[in-house]
Short mmCIF file of N, CA and C and ligand atoms in Angstrom, two decimals:
data_model
loop_
_atom_site.label_atom_id
_atom_site.label_comp_id
_atom_site.label_asym_id
_atom_site.label_seq_id
_atom_site.Cartn_x
_atom_site.Cartn_y
_atom_site.Cartn_z
N MET A 1 -17.09 -4.47 -4.75
CA MET A 1 -17.17 -3.60 -3.98
C MET A 1 -16.09 -2.37 -4.32
N PRO A 2 -16.47 -1.22 -4.85
CA PRO A 2 -15.49 -0.25 -4.92
C PRO A 2 -14.56 0.24 -3.72
N ASP A 3 -13.32 0.44 -3.98
CA ASP A 3 -12.38 0.92 -2.87
C ASP A 3 -13.33 2.19 -2.25
N THR A 4 -13.05 2.40 -1.01
CA THR A 4 -13.52 3.68 -0.12
C THR A 4 -12.54 4.57 0.16
N ILE A 5 -12.45 5.94 0.09
CA ILE A 5 -11.81 6.87 0.43
C ILE A 5 -12.54 7.59 1.98
N TYR A 6 -12.08 7.64 3.00
CA TYR A 6 -12.36 8.68 3.93
C TYR A 6 -12.38 10.20 3.78
N VAL A 7 -13.05 11.11 3.72
CA VAL A 7 -12.95 12.56 3.53
C VAL A 7 -13.31 12.99 4.87
N ILE A 8 -12.45 13.55 6.04
CA ILE A 8 -12.54 13.91 7.15
C ILE A 8 -12.39 15.01 7.44
N ASN A 9 -13.06 15.84 8.16
CA ASN A 9 -13.29 17.61 8.25
C ASN A 9 -13.37 17.79 9.76
N GLY A 10 -12.68 18.52 10.35
CA GLY A 10 -12.54 18.96 11.62
C GLY A 10 -13.63 20.04 11.91
N PRO A 11 -13.01 20.78 13.10
CA PRO A 11 -13.88 21.66 14.03
C PRO A 11 -14.05 22.81 12.97
N ASN A 12 -15.45 23.19 13.19
CA ASN A 12 -16.13 24.60 12.61
C ASN A 12 -16.19 24.04 11.01
N LEU A 13 -15.86 23.40 10.40
CA LEU A 13 -16.15 23.39 8.95
C LEU A 13 -17.61 22.85 8.80
N ASN A 14 -18.17 22.58 9.65
CA ASN A 14 -19.80 22.58 9.49
C ASN A 14 -20.42 24.07 9.33
N MET A 15 -19.24 24.81 9.67
CA MET A 15 -19.96 26.45 9.56
C MET A 15 -19.69 26.80 8.14
N LEU A 16 -18.68 26.16 7.31
CA LEU A 16 -18.66 26.60 5.70
C LEU A 16 -19.88 27.27 5.04
N GLY A 17 -19.74 28.28 4.54
CA GLY A 17 -20.73 28.97 3.77
C GLY A 17 -21.61 30.10 4.45
N THR A 18 -21.68 29.94 5.73
CA THR A 18 -22.61 30.51 6.60
C THR A 18 -21.63 31.90 7.39
N ARG A 19 -20.45 31.73 7.41
CA ARG A 19 -19.66 32.77 8.03
C ARG A 19 -18.15 32.90 7.20
N GLU A 20 -17.51 34.08 7.40
CA GLU A 20 -16.40 34.59 6.99
C GLU A 20 -16.10 34.14 5.49
N PRO A 21 -17.01 34.21 4.59
CA PRO A 21 -17.00 34.00 3.07
C PRO A 21 -15.64 34.47 2.40
N GLU A 22 -14.99 35.42 3.06
CA GLU A 22 -14.08 36.22 2.08
C GLU A 22 -12.77 35.32 2.70
N LYS A 23 -12.68 34.39 3.61
CA LYS A 23 -11.72 33.72 3.78
C LYS A 23 -11.95 32.28 3.27
N TYR A 24 -13.45 31.52 3.44
CA TYR A 24 -13.47 30.13 3.25
C TYR A 24 -14.44 30.02 2.06
N GLY A 25 -14.94 31.05 1.33
CA GLY A 25 -15.98 30.80 0.21
C GLY A 25 -17.46 30.86 0.71
N ARG A 26 -18.08 30.63 -0.08
CA ARG A 26 -19.67 30.45 -0.31
C ARG A 26 -20.21 29.01 0.07
N ALA A 27 -19.36 28.10 -0.55
CA ALA A 27 -19.70 26.76 -0.69
C ALA A 27 -19.93 26.22 1.02
N THR A 28 -20.79 25.26 0.88
CA THR A 28 -21.10 24.96 2.21
C THR A 28 -20.65 23.34 2.10
N LEU A 29 -20.60 22.76 3.60
CA LEU A 29 -19.78 21.44 3.47
C LEU A 29 -20.73 20.18 2.83
N ALA A 30 -21.62 20.73 2.56
CA ALA A 30 -22.54 19.58 1.57
C ALA A 30 -21.88 19.62 0.14
N ASP A 31 -21.63 20.90 -0.32
CA ASP A 31 -21.12 21.44 -1.68
C ASP A 31 -19.77 20.49 -1.71
N VAL A 32 -19.17 20.64 -0.61
CA VAL A 32 -17.62 19.83 -0.44
C VAL A 32 -17.79 18.46 -0.57
N GLU A 33 -18.93 17.89 0.05
CA GLU A 33 -19.38 16.52 -0.09
C GLU A 33 -19.73 16.06 -1.51
N ALA A 34 -20.54 16.80 -2.07
CA ALA A 34 -20.63 16.72 -3.64
C ALA A 34 -19.67 16.61 -4.37
N LEU A 35 -18.99 17.51 -4.17
CA LEU A 35 -17.68 17.83 -5.04
C LEU A 35 -16.64 16.61 -4.82
N CYS A 36 -16.29 16.04 -3.47
CA CYS A 36 -15.76 14.88 -3.14
C CYS A 36 -16.35 13.41 -4.05
N ARG A 37 -17.55 13.53 -3.93
CA ARG A 37 -18.42 12.39 -4.37
C ARG A 37 -18.26 12.25 -5.91
N GLU A 38 -18.12 13.37 -6.61
CA GLU A 38 -18.05 13.39 -8.10
C GLU A 38 -16.57 13.10 -8.22
N ALA A 39 -15.75 13.62 -7.66
CA ALA A 39 -14.27 13.43 -8.05
C ALA A 39 -14.04 11.98 -7.86
N ALA A 40 -14.52 11.26 -6.78
CA ALA A 40 -14.05 9.99 -6.31
C ALA A 40 -15.02 8.92 -7.75
N ARG A 41 -16.08 9.39 -7.85
CA ARG A 41 -17.01 8.44 -8.91
C ARG A 41 -16.06 8.70 -10.11
N ARG A 42 -15.45 9.64 -10.45
CA ARG A 42 -14.48 9.34 -11.98
C ARG A 42 -13.32 8.61 -11.68
N HIS A 43 -13.07 7.99 -10.53
CA HIS A 43 -11.99 7.19 -10.24
C HIS A 43 -12.30 5.89 -9.75
N GLY A 44 -13.62 5.79 -9.67
CA GLY A 44 -14.37 4.72 -9.24
C GLY A 44 -14.32 4.19 -7.93
N LEU A 45 -14.23 5.10 -6.89
CA LEU A 45 -14.28 4.93 -5.65
C LEU A 45 -15.27 5.71 -5.03
N ALA A 46 -15.51 5.25 -3.89
CA ALA A 46 -16.83 5.52 -3.08
C ALA A 46 -16.17 6.43 -1.99
N VAL A 47 -16.84 7.04 -0.95
CA VAL A 47 -16.75 8.12 -0.17
C VAL A 47 -17.45 7.86 1.27
N GLU A 48 -16.74 8.13 2.17
CA GLU A 48 -17.16 8.14 3.42
C GLU A 48 -16.78 9.40 3.89
N PHE A 49 -17.78 10.26 3.99
CA PHE A 49 -17.83 11.80 4.31
C PHE A 49 -18.25 12.31 5.92
N ARG A 50 -17.23 12.42 6.40
CA ARG A 50 -17.22 12.94 7.88
C ARG A 50 -17.16 14.40 8.43
N GLN A 51 -17.59 14.74 9.38
CA GLN A 51 -17.15 16.05 9.84
C GLN A 51 -17.37 16.09 11.49
N SER A 52 -16.37 16.24 12.12
CA SER A 52 -16.77 16.51 13.67
C SER A 52 -15.86 17.73 14.48
N ASN A 53 -16.37 18.17 15.47
CA ASN A 53 -15.88 19.06 16.38
C ASN A 53 -15.08 18.70 17.42
N ARG A 54 -14.92 17.49 17.48
CA ARG A 54 -14.29 16.54 18.64
C ARG A 54 -13.21 15.75 18.18
N GLU A 55 -11.89 15.94 18.79
CA GLU A 55 -10.60 15.50 18.23
C GLU A 55 -10.67 13.88 18.38
N GLY A 56 -10.99 13.35 19.48
CA GLY A 56 -11.29 11.98 19.84
C GLY A 56 -11.74 11.25 18.51
N GLU A 57 -13.00 11.87 18.14
CA GLU A 57 -14.05 11.23 16.83
C GLU A 57 -13.18 11.17 15.73
N LEU A 58 -12.17 12.31 15.55
CA LEU A 58 -11.40 12.18 14.16
C LEU A 58 -10.52 11.10 14.43
N VAL A 59 -9.89 10.85 15.57
CA VAL A 59 -9.11 9.72 15.64
C VAL A 59 -9.75 8.49 15.32
N ASP A 60 -10.97 8.31 16.19
CA ASP A 60 -11.59 7.01 15.68
C ASP A 60 -11.92 6.74 14.46
N TRP A 61 -12.17 7.89 13.54
CA TRP A 61 -12.45 7.53 12.06
C TRP A 61 -11.29 7.27 11.13
N ILE A 62 -9.96 8.06 11.63
CA ILE A 62 -8.78 7.32 11.13
C ILE A 62 -8.60 5.98 11.36
N GLN A 63 -8.81 5.53 12.80
CA GLN A 63 -8.50 4.08 12.86
C GLN A 63 -9.78 3.29 12.30
N GLU A 64 -10.89 3.65 12.35
CA GLU A 64 -11.76 3.13 11.46
C GLU A 64 -11.43 3.01 9.77
N ALA A 65 -10.98 4.27 9.31
CA ALA A 65 -10.45 3.87 7.86
C ALA A 65 -9.05 3.00 7.73
N ALA A 66 -8.44 2.41 8.66
CA ALA A 66 -7.54 1.66 8.75
C ALA A 66 -8.07 0.32 8.93
N LYS A 67 -8.95 0.01 9.91
CA LYS A 67 -9.73 -1.16 10.43
C LYS A 67 -10.26 -1.52 8.86
N THR A 68 -10.97 -0.93 7.89
CA THR A 68 -11.85 -1.00 6.97
C THR A 68 -10.72 -1.32 5.56
N LYS A 69 -9.52 -0.86 5.79
CA LYS A 69 -8.61 -0.97 4.89
C LYS A 69 -9.09 0.26 3.88
N ALA A 70 -9.34 1.17 4.19
CA ALA A 70 -9.75 2.31 3.05
C ALA A 70 -8.62 2.36 2.09
N ALA A 71 -8.83 2.79 1.27
CA ALA A 71 -7.92 3.29 -0.07
C ALA A 71 -7.01 4.54 0.25
N GLY A 72 -7.67 5.45 1.17
CA GLY A 72 -6.96 6.58 1.50
C GLY A 72 -7.89 7.50 2.62
N ILE A 73 -7.32 8.79 2.76
CA ILE A 73 -8.01 9.68 3.55
C ILE A 73 -7.64 10.87 3.12
N ILE A 74 -8.71 11.75 2.78
CA ILE A 74 -8.56 13.41 2.80
C ILE A 74 -8.78 13.90 4.13
N LEU A 75 -7.84 14.62 4.71
CA LEU A 75 -8.12 15.04 6.05
C LEU A 75 -7.84 16.68 6.04
N ASN A 76 -8.86 17.29 6.46
CA ASN A 76 -9.02 18.70 7.06
C ASN A 76 -9.26 18.74 8.22
N ALA A 77 -7.92 18.85 9.10
CA ALA A 77 -8.22 18.71 10.50
C ALA A 77 -8.26 19.88 11.29
N ALA A 78 -8.44 21.01 10.23
CA ALA A 78 -9.04 22.53 10.88
C ALA A 78 -8.05 22.84 11.83
N ALA A 79 -8.46 23.53 13.04
CA ALA A 79 -7.49 23.98 14.15
C ALA A 79 -6.54 23.24 14.36
N TYR A 80 -7.31 21.66 14.46
CA TYR A 80 -6.59 20.67 15.06
C TYR A 80 -5.18 20.39 14.55
N THR A 81 -5.18 21.10 13.28
CA THR A 81 -3.82 20.86 12.47
C THR A 81 -2.75 21.23 12.98
N HIS A 82 -2.85 22.26 14.15
CA HIS A 82 -1.87 22.99 14.48
C HIS A 82 -1.49 22.86 16.24
N THR A 83 -2.49 21.84 16.77
CA THR A 83 -2.62 21.49 18.29
C THR A 83 -2.47 20.21 18.10
N SER A 84 -2.72 19.13 17.42
CA SER A 84 -2.78 17.78 17.64
C SER A 84 -1.77 16.83 17.49
N ILE A 85 -1.54 16.00 18.54
CA ILE A 85 -0.34 15.03 18.46
C ILE A 85 -0.95 13.87 18.04
N ALA A 86 -2.20 13.62 18.94
CA ALA A 86 -3.24 12.47 18.57
C ALA A 86 -3.33 12.15 17.24
N ILE A 87 -3.84 13.14 16.34
CA ILE A 87 -4.15 13.01 14.99
C ILE A 87 -3.21 12.51 14.11
N PRO A 88 -1.94 13.00 14.17
CA PRO A 88 -0.87 12.33 13.37
C PRO A 88 -0.47 10.97 13.84
N ASP A 89 -0.65 10.99 15.06
CA ASP A 89 -0.29 9.52 15.53
C ASP A 89 -1.04 8.77 15.05
N ALA A 90 -2.70 8.81 14.83
CA ALA A 90 -3.54 8.03 14.41
C ALA A 90 -3.17 7.79 12.79
N ILE A 91 -2.69 8.67 12.21
CA ILE A 91 -2.41 8.45 10.72
C ILE A 91 -0.94 7.44 10.67
N ALA A 92 -0.05 7.99 11.68
CA ALA A 92 1.37 6.93 11.44
C ALA A 92 1.03 5.82 11.54
N ALA A 93 -0.14 5.49 12.48
CA ALA A 93 -0.39 3.86 13.17
C ALA A 93 -1.43 3.13 12.03
N ALA A 94 -2.10 3.94 11.22
CA ALA A 94 -3.16 3.86 10.13
C ALA A 94 -2.64 2.94 9.09
N GLN A 95 -1.52 3.48 8.72
CA GLN A 95 -0.97 2.95 7.55
C GLN A 95 -1.50 3.15 5.86
N VAL A 96 -2.56 4.30 6.06
CA VAL A 96 -3.54 4.44 5.16
C VAL A 96 -3.15 5.90 4.42
N PRO A 97 -2.53 5.84 3.18
CA PRO A 97 -2.25 7.10 2.45
C PRO A 97 -2.97 8.22 2.73
N THR A 98 -2.77 9.27 3.62
CA THR A 98 -3.51 10.24 4.05
C THR A 98 -3.00 11.88 3.33
N ILE A 99 -3.87 12.38 2.64
CA ILE A 99 -3.57 13.81 2.00
C ILE A 99 -4.07 14.96 2.81
N GLU A 100 -3.02 15.79 3.52
CA GLU A 100 -3.55 16.69 4.24
C GLU A 100 -4.22 18.03 3.24
N VAL A 101 -5.38 18.70 3.43
CA VAL A 101 -6.09 19.65 2.76
C VAL A 101 -6.35 20.96 3.60
N HIS A 102 -6.08 22.09 3.14
CA HIS A 102 -6.64 23.11 3.75
C HIS A 102 -7.29 24.13 2.74
N ILE A 103 -8.40 24.76 2.86
CA ILE A 103 -9.06 25.55 1.99
C ILE A 103 -8.16 26.80 1.63
N THR A 104 -7.33 27.31 2.74
CA THR A 104 -6.75 28.47 2.67
C THR A 104 -5.14 28.07 2.72
N ASN A 105 -4.41 28.97 2.38
CA ASN A 105 -2.80 28.95 2.16
C ASN A 105 -2.58 29.11 3.72
N ILE A 106 -2.39 28.34 4.81
CA ILE A 106 -2.01 28.56 6.00
C ILE A 106 -0.75 29.28 6.32
N HIS A 107 0.18 29.21 5.06
CA HIS A 107 1.14 29.79 5.20
C HIS A 107 1.38 31.42 5.19
N ALA A 108 0.21 31.78 4.47
CA ALA A 108 0.08 32.96 4.17
C ALA A 108 -0.95 33.70 5.28
N ARG A 109 -1.30 33.10 6.37
CA ARG A 109 -1.95 33.31 7.39
C ARG A 109 -1.29 33.62 8.50
N GLU A 110 -1.88 33.81 9.65
CA GLU A 110 -1.13 34.03 11.18
C GLU A 110 0.08 33.27 11.48
N GLU A 111 1.31 33.33 12.10
CA GLU A 111 2.19 32.78 12.25
C GLU A 111 1.57 31.38 12.97
N PHE A 112 0.63 31.11 13.81
CA PHE A 112 0.50 29.74 14.54
C PHE A 112 -0.25 29.11 13.58
N ARG A 113 -0.59 29.60 12.30
CA ARG A 113 -0.97 28.49 11.27
C ARG A 113 -0.11 27.91 10.48
N HIS A 114 0.99 28.30 10.51
CA HIS A 114 2.23 28.02 9.62
C HIS A 114 2.65 26.48 9.79
N HIS A 115 2.86 25.97 11.21
CA HIS A 115 3.11 24.75 11.68
C HIS A 115 1.85 23.63 11.74
N SER A 116 1.94 22.65 11.08
CA SER A 116 1.10 21.50 10.87
C SER A 116 1.61 20.37 11.76
N HIS A 117 1.14 20.00 12.55
CA HIS A 117 1.42 18.58 12.99
C HIS A 117 1.12 17.46 12.19
N VAL A 118 0.18 17.68 11.68
CA VAL A 118 -0.54 16.55 10.64
C VAL A 118 0.57 16.47 9.48
N SER A 119 1.26 17.35 9.09
CA SER A 119 2.02 17.04 8.04
C SER A 119 3.06 15.98 8.20
N ARG A 120 3.61 15.67 9.27
CA ARG A 120 4.44 14.70 9.30
C ARG A 120 4.18 13.45 9.11
N ALA A 121 2.99 13.05 9.19
CA ALA A 121 2.20 12.02 9.00
C ALA A 121 1.49 11.66 7.61
N ALA A 122 1.65 13.13 6.67
CA ALA A 122 0.92 13.05 5.54
C ALA A 122 1.31 12.63 4.50
N LYS A 123 0.64 11.99 3.42
CA LYS A 123 1.78 11.74 2.28
C LYS A 123 1.78 12.84 1.34
N ALA A 124 0.89 13.62 1.24
CA ALA A 124 1.00 15.07 0.48
C ALA A 124 0.28 16.34 1.36
N VAL A 125 0.37 17.29 0.89
CA VAL A 125 -0.26 18.49 1.61
C VAL A 125 -0.68 19.51 0.38
N LEU A 126 -2.13 20.07 0.64
CA LEU A 126 -2.61 20.64 -0.19
C LEU A 126 -3.18 22.00 0.33
N ALA A 127 -2.65 23.00 0.30
CA ALA A 127 -3.29 24.26 0.81
C ALA A 127 -3.46 25.39 0.00
N GLY A 128 -4.73 26.47 -0.15
CA GLY A 128 -4.94 27.37 -0.92
C GLY A 128 -5.68 27.27 -2.05
N PHE A 129 -6.15 26.04 -2.32
CA PHE A 129 -6.99 26.01 -3.51
C PHE A 129 -8.34 25.99 -3.49
N GLY A 130 -8.81 26.61 -2.12
CA GLY A 130 -10.17 26.67 -1.70
C GLY A 130 -10.87 25.46 -1.85
N ILE A 131 -12.25 24.79 -1.96
CA ILE A 131 -12.63 24.07 -1.88
C ILE A 131 -12.26 22.72 -2.91
N ASP A 132 -11.67 23.27 -3.81
CA ASP A 132 -11.32 22.42 -4.92
C ASP A 132 -9.88 21.69 -4.85
N GLY A 133 -9.37 22.05 -3.63
CA GLY A 133 -8.24 21.27 -2.98
C GLY A 133 -8.66 19.62 -2.47
N TYR A 134 -10.22 19.54 -2.19
CA TYR A 134 -10.59 18.30 -1.92
C TYR A 134 -10.45 17.49 -3.17
N ALA A 135 -10.90 18.01 -4.34
CA ALA A 135 -11.15 17.36 -5.55
C ALA A 135 -9.38 16.85 -6.09
N LEU A 136 -8.89 17.93 -5.93
CA LEU A 136 -7.45 17.81 -6.41
C LEU A 136 -6.86 16.77 -5.58
N ALA A 137 -6.98 16.52 -4.19
CA ALA A 137 -6.45 15.74 -3.24
C ALA A 137 -6.91 13.91 -3.84
N ILE A 138 -8.27 14.14 -4.01
CA ILE A 138 -8.59 12.90 -4.45
C ILE A 138 -8.13 12.46 -5.81
N ASP A 139 -7.85 13.33 -6.65
CA ASP A 139 -7.10 12.96 -7.81
C ASP A 139 -5.58 12.51 -7.64
N GLY A 140 -5.08 13.16 -6.53
CA GLY A 140 -3.49 12.84 -6.22
C GLY A 140 -3.75 11.63 -5.47
N LEU A 141 -4.67 11.17 -4.77
CA LEU A 141 -4.58 9.92 -4.02
C LEU A 141 -4.82 8.41 -5.38
N ALA A 142 -5.61 8.90 -6.40
CA ALA A 142 -5.73 8.14 -7.50
C ALA A 142 -4.66 7.75 -8.37
N ALA A 143 -3.70 8.90 -8.36
CA ALA A 143 -2.52 9.07 -9.08
C ALA A 143 -1.73 8.00 -8.64
N LEU A 144 -1.47 8.53 -7.29
CA LEU A 144 -0.47 7.52 -6.44
C LEU A 144 -0.88 6.08 -6.52
N ALA A 145 -2.05 5.98 -6.35
CA ALA A 145 -2.64 4.07 -6.45
C ALA A 145 -2.38 3.56 -7.90
N ARG A 146 -2.56 4.44 -8.86
CA ARG A 146 -2.00 4.04 -10.02
C ARG A 146 -0.48 3.81 -10.36
N ALA A 147 0.35 4.87 -9.86
CA ALA A 147 1.71 4.68 -9.96
C ALA A 147 2.17 3.64 -8.76
N GLY A 148 1.31 3.09 -7.90
CA GLY A 148 1.76 2.00 -6.89
C GLY A 148 2.62 2.53 -5.89
N ARG A 149 2.31 3.81 -5.54
CA ARG A 149 3.32 4.91 -4.94
C ARG A 149 2.50 5.16 -3.58
N SER A 150 1.21 4.68 -3.42
CA SER A 150 0.41 4.85 -2.13
C SER A 150 0.56 3.87 -0.98
O1 CA2 B 1 -7.87 26.52 5.51
C1 CA2 B 1 -8.26 25.45 6.00
O2 CA2 B 1 -8.83 24.74 5.50
C2 CA2 B 1 -7.97 25.46 7.65
O3 CA2 B 1 -7.96 23.94 7.93
C3 CA2 B 1 -9.36 25.89 8.33
C4 CA2 B 1 -9.38 25.94 9.81
C5 CA2 B 1 -8.22 26.77 10.34
O4 CA2 B 1 -8.25 26.76 11.63
C6 CA2 B 1 -6.94 26.46 9.76
O5 CA2 B 1 -5.88 26.98 9.99
C7 CA2 B 1 -6.79 26.23 7.87
C8 CA2 B 1 -10.81 26.65 10.30
C9 CA2 B 1 -12.12 25.94 10.11
C10 CA2 B 1 -13.07 26.84 10.03
O6 CA2 B 1 -13.90 26.87 9.14
C11 CA2 B 1 -15.10 28.03 9.19
C12 CA2 B 1 -15.66 28.02 7.84
C13 CA2 B 1 -16.58 29.18 7.87
C14 CA2 B 1 -17.22 29.81 9.21
C15 CA2 B 1 -16.44 29.78 10.30
C16 CA2 B 1 -15.26 28.75 10.21
#
């Protein structure tokens, strides 16, 4: 069975491609899923792709990734990035290499987006590459695993 990576998306990302295209682009979450599946396939990885508007559900899925011994997590926690303590606590407990992804460069946006609680528990952070950041994060996870650094 191929190793699995969890791609977990937080609140409002189900709206991708329908509003604010100047910020988030025109691709939909289904397009992001297709991109992730293609990137993972190139590395022989399977994908569990999820989105929720509820913080607790994101925590449940991080715990599930740990329980099922996932090879990694790609996480765009969206606005919970800036507010949640439960999510980084779950990542720290999971001991699954987690790459934090943001479509936009959060450091070039409003002050309140500059701080990420998730970053303290993440292995690496990617921001500002648009949805390509998801594929880059999958490449990064695979590179870490190859180098035995995950
Ligand atoms: O840049 C990112 O990926 C963010 O995680 C996106 C979050 C934002 O709160 C973070 O600061 C940065 C917002 C996701 C909302 O996505 C929408 C997409 C289209 C229309 C409306 C919302």
